[in-house]
mmCIF file of C-alpha atoms and ligand atoms in Angstrom:
data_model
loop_
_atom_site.group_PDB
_atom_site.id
_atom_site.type_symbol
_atom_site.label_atom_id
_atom_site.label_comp_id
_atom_site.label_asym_id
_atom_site.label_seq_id
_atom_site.Cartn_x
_atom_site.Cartn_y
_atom_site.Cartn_z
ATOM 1 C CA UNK J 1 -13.928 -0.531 -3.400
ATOM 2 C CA UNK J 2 -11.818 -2.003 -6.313
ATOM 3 C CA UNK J 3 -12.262 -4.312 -9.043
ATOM 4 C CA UNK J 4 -10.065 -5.891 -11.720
ATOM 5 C CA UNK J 5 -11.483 -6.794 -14.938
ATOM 6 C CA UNK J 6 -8.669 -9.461 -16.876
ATOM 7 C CA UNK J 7 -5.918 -7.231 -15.616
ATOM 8 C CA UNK J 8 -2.286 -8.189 -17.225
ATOM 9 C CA UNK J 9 0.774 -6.358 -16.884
ATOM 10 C CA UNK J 10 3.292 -7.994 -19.684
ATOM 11 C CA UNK J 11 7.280 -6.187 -19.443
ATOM 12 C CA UNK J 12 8.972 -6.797 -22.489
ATOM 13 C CA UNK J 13 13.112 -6.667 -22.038
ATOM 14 C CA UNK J 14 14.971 -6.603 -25.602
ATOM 15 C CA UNK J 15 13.445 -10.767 -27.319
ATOM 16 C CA UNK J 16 11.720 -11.911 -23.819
ATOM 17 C CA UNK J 17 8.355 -11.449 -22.458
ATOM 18 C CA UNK J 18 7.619 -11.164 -18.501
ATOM 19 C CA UNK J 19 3.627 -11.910 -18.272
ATOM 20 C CA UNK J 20 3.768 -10.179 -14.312
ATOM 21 C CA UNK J 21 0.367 -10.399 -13.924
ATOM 22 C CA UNK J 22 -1.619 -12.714 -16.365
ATOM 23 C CA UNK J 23 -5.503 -11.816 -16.616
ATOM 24 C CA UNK J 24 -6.438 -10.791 -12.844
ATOM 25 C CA UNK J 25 -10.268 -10.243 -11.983
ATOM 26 C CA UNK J 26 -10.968 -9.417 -9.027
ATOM 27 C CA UNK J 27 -13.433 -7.604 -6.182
ATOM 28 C CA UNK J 28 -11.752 -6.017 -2.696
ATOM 29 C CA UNK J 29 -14.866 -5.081 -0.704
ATOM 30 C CA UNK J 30 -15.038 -1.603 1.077
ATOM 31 C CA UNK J 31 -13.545 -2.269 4.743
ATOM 32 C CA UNK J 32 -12.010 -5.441 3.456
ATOM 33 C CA UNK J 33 -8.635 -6.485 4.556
ATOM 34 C CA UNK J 34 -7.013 -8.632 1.364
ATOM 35 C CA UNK J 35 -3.615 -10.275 1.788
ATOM 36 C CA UNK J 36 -1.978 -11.171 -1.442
ATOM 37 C CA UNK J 37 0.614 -14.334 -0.858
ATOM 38 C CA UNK J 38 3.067 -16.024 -3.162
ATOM 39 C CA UNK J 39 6.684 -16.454 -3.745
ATOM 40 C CA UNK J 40 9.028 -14.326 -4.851
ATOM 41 C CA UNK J 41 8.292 -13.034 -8.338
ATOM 42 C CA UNK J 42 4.704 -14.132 -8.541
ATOM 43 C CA UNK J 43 3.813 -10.612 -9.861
ATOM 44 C CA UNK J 44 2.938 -9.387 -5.477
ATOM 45 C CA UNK J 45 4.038 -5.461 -6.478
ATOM 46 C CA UNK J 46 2.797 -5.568 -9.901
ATOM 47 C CA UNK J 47 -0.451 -5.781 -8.841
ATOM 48 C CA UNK J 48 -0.189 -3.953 -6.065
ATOM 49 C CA UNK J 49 1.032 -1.027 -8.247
ATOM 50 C CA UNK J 50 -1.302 -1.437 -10.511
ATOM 51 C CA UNK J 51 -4.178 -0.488 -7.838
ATOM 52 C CA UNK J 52 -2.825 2.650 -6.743
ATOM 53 C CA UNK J 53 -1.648 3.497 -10.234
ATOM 54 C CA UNK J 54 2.434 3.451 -9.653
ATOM 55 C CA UNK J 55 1.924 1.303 -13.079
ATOM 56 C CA UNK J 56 -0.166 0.892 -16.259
ATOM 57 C CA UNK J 57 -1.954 -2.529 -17.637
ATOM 58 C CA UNK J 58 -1.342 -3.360 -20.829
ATOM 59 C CA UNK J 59 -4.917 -5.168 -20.655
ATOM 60 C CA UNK J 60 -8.150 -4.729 -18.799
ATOM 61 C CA UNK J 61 -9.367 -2.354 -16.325
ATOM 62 C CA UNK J 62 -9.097 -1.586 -12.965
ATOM 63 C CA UNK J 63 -11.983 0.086 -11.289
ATOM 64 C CA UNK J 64 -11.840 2.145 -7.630
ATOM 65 C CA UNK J 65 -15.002 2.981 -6.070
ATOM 66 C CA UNK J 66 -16.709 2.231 -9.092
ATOM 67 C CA UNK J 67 -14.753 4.573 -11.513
ATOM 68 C CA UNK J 68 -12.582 3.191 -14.020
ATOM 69 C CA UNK J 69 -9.099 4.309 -14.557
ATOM 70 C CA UNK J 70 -8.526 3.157 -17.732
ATOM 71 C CA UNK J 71 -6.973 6.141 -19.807
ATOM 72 C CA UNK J 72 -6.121 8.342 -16.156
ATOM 73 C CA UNK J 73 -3.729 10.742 -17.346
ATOM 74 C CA UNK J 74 -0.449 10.429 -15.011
ATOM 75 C CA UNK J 75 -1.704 13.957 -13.293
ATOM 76 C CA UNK J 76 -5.290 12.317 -12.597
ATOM 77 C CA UNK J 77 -3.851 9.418 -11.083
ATOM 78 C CA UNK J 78 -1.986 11.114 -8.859
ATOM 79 C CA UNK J 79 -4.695 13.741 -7.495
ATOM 80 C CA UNK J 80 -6.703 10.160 -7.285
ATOM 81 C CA UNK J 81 -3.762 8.863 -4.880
ATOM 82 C CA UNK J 82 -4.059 12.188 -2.633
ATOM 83 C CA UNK J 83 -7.559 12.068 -2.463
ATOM 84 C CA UNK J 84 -8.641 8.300 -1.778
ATOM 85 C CA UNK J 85 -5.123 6.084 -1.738
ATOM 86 C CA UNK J 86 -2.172 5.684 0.703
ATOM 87 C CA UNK J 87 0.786 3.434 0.586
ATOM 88 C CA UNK J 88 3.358 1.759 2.331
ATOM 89 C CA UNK J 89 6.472 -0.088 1.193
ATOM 90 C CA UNK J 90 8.793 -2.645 2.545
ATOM 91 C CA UNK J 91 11.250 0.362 2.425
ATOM 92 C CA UNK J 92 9.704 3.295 4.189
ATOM 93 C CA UNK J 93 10.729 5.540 1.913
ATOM 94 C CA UNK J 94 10.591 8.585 4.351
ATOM 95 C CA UNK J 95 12.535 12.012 3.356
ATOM 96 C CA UNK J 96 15.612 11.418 5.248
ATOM 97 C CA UNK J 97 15.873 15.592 5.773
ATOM 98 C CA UNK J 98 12.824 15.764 7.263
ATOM 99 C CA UNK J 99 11.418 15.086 10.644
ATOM 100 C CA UNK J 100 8.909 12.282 11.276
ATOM 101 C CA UNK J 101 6.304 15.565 11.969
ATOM 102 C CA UNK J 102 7.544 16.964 8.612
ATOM 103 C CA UNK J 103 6.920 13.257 6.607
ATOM 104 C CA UNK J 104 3.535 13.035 7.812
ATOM 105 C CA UNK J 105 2.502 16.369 7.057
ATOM 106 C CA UNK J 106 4.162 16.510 3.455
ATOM 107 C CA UNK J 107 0.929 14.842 1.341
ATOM 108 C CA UNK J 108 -1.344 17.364 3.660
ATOM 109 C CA UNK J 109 0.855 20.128 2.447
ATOM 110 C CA UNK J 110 1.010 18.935 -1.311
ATOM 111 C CA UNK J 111 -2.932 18.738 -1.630
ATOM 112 C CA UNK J 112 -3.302 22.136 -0.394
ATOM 113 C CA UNK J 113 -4.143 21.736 3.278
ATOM 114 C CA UNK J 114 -3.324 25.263 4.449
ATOM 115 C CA UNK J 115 -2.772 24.222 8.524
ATOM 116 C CA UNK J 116 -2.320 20.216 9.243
ATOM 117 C CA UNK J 117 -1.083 20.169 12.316
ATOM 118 C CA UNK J 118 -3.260 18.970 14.365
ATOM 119 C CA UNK J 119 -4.248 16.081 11.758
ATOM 120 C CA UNK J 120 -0.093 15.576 12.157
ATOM 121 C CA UNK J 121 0.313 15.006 15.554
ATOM 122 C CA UNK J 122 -2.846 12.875 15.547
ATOM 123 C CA UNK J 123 -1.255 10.504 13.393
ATOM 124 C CA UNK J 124 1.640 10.452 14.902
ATOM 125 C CA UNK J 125 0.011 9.760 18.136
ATOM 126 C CA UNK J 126 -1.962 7.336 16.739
ATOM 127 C CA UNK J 127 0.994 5.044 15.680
ATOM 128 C CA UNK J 128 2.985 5.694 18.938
ATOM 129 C CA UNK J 129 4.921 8.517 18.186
ATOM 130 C CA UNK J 130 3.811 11.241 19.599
ATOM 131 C CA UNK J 131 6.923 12.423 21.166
ATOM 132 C CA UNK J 132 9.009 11.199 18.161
ATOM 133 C CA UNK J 133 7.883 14.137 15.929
ATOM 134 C CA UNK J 134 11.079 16.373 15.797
ATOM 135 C CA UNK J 135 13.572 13.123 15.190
ATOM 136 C CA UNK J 136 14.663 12.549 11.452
ATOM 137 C CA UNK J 137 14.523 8.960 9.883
ATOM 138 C CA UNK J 138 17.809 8.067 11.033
ATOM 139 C CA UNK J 139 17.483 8.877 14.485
ATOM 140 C CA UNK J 140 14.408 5.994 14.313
ATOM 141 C CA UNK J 141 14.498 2.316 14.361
ATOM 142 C CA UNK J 142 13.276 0.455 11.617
ATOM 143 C CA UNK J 143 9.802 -0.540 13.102
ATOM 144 C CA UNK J 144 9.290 3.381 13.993
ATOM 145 C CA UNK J 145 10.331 4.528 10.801
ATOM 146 C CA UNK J 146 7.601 2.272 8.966
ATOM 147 C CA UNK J 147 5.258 3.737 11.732
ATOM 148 C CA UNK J 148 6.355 7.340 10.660
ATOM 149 C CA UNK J 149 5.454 5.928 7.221
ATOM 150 C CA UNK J 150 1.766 4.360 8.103
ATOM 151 C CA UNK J 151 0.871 7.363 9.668
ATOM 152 C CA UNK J 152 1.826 9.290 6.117
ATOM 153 C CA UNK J 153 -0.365 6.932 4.130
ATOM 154 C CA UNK J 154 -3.167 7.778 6.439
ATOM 155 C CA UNK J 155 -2.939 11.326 7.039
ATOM 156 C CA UNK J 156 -4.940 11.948 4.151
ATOM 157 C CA UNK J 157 -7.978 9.580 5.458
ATOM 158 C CA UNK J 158 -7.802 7.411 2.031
ATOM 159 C CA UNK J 159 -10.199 5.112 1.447
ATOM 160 C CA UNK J 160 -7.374 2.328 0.609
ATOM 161 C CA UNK J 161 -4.475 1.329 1.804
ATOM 162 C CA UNK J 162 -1.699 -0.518 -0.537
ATOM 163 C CA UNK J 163 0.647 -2.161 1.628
ATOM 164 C CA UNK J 164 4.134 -3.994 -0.223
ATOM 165 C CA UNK J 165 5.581 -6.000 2.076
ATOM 166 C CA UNK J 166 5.435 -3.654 5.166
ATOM 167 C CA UNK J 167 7.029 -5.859 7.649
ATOM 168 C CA UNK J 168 10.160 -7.316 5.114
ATOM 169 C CA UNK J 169 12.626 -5.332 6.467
ATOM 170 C CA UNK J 170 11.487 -5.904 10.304
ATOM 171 C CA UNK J 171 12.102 -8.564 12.663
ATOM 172 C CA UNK J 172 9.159 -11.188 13.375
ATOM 173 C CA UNK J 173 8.211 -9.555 16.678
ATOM 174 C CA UNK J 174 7.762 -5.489 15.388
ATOM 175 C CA UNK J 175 6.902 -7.074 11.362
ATOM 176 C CA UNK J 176 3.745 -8.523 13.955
ATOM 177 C CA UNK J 177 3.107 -4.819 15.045
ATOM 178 C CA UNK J 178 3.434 -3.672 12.401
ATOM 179 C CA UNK J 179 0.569 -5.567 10.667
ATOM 180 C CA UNK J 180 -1.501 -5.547 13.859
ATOM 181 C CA UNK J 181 -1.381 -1.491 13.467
ATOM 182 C CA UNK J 182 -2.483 -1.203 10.009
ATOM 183 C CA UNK J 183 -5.727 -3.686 10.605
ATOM 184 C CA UNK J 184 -6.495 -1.505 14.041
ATOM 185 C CA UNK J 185 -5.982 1.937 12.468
ATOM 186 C CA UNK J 186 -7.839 0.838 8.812
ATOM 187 C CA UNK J 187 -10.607 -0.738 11.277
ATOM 188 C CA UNK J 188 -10.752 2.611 12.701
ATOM 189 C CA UNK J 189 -10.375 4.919 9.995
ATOM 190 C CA UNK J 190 -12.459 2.678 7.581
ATOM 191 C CA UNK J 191 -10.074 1.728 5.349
ATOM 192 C CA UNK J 192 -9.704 -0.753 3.163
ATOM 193 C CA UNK J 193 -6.385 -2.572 2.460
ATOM 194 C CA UNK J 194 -4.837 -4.760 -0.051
ATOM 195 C CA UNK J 195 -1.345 -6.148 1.752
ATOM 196 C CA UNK J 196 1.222 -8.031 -0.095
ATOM 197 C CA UNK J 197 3.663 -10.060 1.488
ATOM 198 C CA UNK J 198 5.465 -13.342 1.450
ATOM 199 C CA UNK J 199 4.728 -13.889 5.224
ATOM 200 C CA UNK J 200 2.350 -16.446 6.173
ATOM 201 C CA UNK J 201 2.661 -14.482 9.866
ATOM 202 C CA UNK J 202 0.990 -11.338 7.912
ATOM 203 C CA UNK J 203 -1.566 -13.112 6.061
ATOM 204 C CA UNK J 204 -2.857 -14.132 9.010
ATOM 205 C CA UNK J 205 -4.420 -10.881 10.514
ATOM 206 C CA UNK J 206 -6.550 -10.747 6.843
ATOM 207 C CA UNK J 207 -9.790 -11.472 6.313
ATOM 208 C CA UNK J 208 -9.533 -13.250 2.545
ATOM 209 C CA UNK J 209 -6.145 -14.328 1.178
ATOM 210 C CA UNK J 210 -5.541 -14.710 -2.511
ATOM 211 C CA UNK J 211 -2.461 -16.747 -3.599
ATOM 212 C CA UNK J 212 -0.552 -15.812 -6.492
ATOM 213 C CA UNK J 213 1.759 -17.834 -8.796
ATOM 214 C CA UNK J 214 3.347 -16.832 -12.168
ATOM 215 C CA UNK J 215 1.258 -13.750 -12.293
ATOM 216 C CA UNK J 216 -2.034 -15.181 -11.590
ATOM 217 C CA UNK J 217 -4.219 -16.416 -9.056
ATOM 218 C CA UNK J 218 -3.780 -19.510 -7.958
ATOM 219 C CA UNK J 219 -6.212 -20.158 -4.787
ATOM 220 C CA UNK J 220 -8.397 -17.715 -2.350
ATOM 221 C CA UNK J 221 -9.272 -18.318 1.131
ATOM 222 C CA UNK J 222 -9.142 -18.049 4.668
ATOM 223 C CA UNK J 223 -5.625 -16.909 6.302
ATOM 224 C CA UNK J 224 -4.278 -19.996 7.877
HETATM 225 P P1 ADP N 1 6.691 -10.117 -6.350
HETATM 226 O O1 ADP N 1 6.339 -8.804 -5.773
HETATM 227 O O2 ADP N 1 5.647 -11.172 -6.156
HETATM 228 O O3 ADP N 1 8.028 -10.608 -5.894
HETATM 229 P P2 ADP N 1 6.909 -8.661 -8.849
HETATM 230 O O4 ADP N 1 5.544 -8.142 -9.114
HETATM 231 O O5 ADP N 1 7.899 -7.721 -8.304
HETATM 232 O O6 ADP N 1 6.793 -9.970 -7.926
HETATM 233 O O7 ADP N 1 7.486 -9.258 -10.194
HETATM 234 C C1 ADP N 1 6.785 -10.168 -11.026
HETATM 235 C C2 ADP N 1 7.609 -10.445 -12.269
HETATM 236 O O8 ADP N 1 7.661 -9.290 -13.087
HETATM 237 C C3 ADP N 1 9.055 -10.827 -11.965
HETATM 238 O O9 ADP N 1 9.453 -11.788 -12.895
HETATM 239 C C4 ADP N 1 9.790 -9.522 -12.168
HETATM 240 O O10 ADP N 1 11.106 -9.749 -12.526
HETATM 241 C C5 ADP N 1 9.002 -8.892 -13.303
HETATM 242 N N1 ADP N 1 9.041 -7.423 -13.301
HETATM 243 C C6 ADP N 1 8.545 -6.615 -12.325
HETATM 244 N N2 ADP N 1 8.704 -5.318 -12.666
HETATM 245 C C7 ADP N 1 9.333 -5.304 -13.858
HETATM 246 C C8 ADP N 1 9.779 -4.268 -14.759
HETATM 247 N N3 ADP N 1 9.607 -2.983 -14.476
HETATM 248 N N4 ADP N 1 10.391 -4.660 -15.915
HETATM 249 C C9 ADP N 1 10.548 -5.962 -16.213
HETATM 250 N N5 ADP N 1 10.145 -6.970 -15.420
HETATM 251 C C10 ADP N 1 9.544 -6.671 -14.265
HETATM 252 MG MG1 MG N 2 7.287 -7.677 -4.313
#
């Protein structure tokens, strides 16, 4: 489903030189759930937003379903995200003017679909919220509102789902949901995802961890 051929993202800021992510190969299997671990600043998001194209390499390639991406214009990228990619953030990022209903449906809208609603309130009802449709972001707890915003990534049926961090701004008990969710509805849906997180509690529900450490990979395994 993806592959990374010596992937590096290197920032430069004014004289110093942040190697993110240092040479990365790598193969995510279709239906594969893939935690990425590692502390704080061992280049997590880069790669993560590498994948789905929210940032470029400066070296090697990155291949989904077999296609490579190097030299995707900014436009092709993003009609690549609508067709085959969804995403979810630590920071659910929802439109905080528009209902939960409204959310989900936006990507349906912006790729042309002339009548999603039923496709809506199926996702919504698939996370739980069927009768939370007409309530605005702020009217939601935290753990609902990253619902709202699972049920967005999937509306499009993607064939991958990034995940950032999805459960660092919940509590242990709905961050545990939360993850549970995403493996049951990308088991369903046949989706494969590549999770990043810091929490060993996450990790857990994956089927292959990688470990990351100063931008590259520093062990692969089992979740413990
Ligand atoms: P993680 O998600 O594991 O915490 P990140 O991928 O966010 O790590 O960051 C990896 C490194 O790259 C950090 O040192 C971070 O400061 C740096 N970094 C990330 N994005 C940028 C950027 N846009 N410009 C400069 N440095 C960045
Ligand atoms: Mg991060």
């Amino acid at each position: 489903m993806v592959r990374l051929e010596g992937v590096s993202r290197v920032y430069q800021r004014g004289a110093s030189t942040i190697r993110a992510v240092q040479g990365i190969s790598l193969e995510v299997a279709r239906g594969e759930f893939l935690a990425i671990m590692g502390p704080s600043g061992s280049g997590k998001s880069t790669l993560l937003n590498l994948i789905g194209g929210l940032d470029r390499p400066t070296d090697g390639d990155i291949l989904i379903e077999g296609r490579s991406t190097r030299g995707l214009t900014e436009a092709e990228w993003t009609t690549l995200r609508r067709e085959r990619i969804g995403v979810v953030f630590q920071f659910f990022n929802l439109l905080p003017g528009l209902t939960a209903r409204e959310n989900v449906a936006l990507p349906l809208l912006l790729r042309g679909d002339a009548d999603p609603g039923a496709r809506v309130e199926d996702c919504l009802a698939a996370v739980g919220l069927a009768h939370r449709g007409e309530h605005r972001p702020s009217e939601l707890s935290g753990g609902e509102q990253q619902r709202v915003a699972l049920a967005r990534a999937l509306a499009h049926r993607p064939a991958l789902l990034l995940a950032d961090e999805p459960t660092g701004n919940l509590d242990s008990t709905v961050g545990r949901e939360i993850v549970q969710l995403i493996k049951a509805l990308a088991r369903q849906g046949g989706q494969t995802v590549v999770l990043a997180t810091h929490s060993r509690d996450a990790a857990a529900a994956a089927d292959r961890v990688l470990i990351m450490r100063d931008g590259a990979v520093q062990k692969e395994g089992l979740p413990s």
